[in-house]
XYZ file of C-alpha atoms in Angstrom:
65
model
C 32.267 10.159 -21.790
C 31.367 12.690 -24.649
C 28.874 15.343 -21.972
C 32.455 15.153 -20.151
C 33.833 16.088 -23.131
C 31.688 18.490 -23.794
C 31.776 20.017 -20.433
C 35.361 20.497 -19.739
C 35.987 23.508 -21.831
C 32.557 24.820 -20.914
C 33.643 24.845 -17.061
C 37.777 26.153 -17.932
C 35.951 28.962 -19.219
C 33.587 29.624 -16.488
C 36.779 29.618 -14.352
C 38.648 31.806 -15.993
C 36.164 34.773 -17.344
C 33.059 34.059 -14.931
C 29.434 32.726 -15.507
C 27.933 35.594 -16.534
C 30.226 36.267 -19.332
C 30.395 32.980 -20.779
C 26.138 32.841 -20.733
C 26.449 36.029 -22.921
C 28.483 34.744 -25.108
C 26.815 31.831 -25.383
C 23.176 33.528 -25.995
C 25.146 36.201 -28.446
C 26.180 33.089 -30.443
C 22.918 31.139 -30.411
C 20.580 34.049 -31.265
C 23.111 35.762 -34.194
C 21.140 33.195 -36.767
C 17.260 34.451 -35.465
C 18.712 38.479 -35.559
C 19.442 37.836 -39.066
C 16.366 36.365 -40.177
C 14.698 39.573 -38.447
C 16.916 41.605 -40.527
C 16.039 39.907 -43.882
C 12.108 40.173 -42.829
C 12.558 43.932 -42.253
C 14.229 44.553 -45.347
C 12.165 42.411 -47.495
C 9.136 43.855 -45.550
C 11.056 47.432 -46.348
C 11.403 46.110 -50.220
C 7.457 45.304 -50.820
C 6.185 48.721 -48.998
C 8.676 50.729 -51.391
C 7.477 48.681 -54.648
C 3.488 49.100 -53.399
C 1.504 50.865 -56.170
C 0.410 54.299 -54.534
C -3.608 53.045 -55.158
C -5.654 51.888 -52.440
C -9.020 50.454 -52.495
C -11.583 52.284 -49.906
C -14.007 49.906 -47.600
C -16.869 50.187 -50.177
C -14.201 48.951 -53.054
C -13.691 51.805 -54.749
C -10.228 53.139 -55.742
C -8.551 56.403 -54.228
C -5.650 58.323 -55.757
């Protein structure tokens, strides 16, 4: 009784804006969470390159300027 639930509102709105629309909506909802965790990995990833001390360290170990 609760997937009939469940599926009721699921197929009004099928019926009244179409399947396509409602899958986009649906995928728009589901993958807002993982687009923000990209966000806060780019700037984070953004953060550390900015704060990186301007020395690097050649293949033999030595330090460039």
């Amino acid at each position: 009784m609760l997937e009939t639930l469940a599926i009721t509102p699921l197929l009004a709105a099928i019926g009244q804006v179409g399947f396509p629309i409602v899958l986009a909506g649906y995928l728009l909802i589901r993958f807002e969470r993982k687009i923000d965790a990209l966000a806060a990995s780019v700037t984070e990833l953004n953060h550390a390159a900015r704060n990186k001390p301007n020395e690097s360290e050649d293949s033999d170990g030595q330090k460039t300027v």
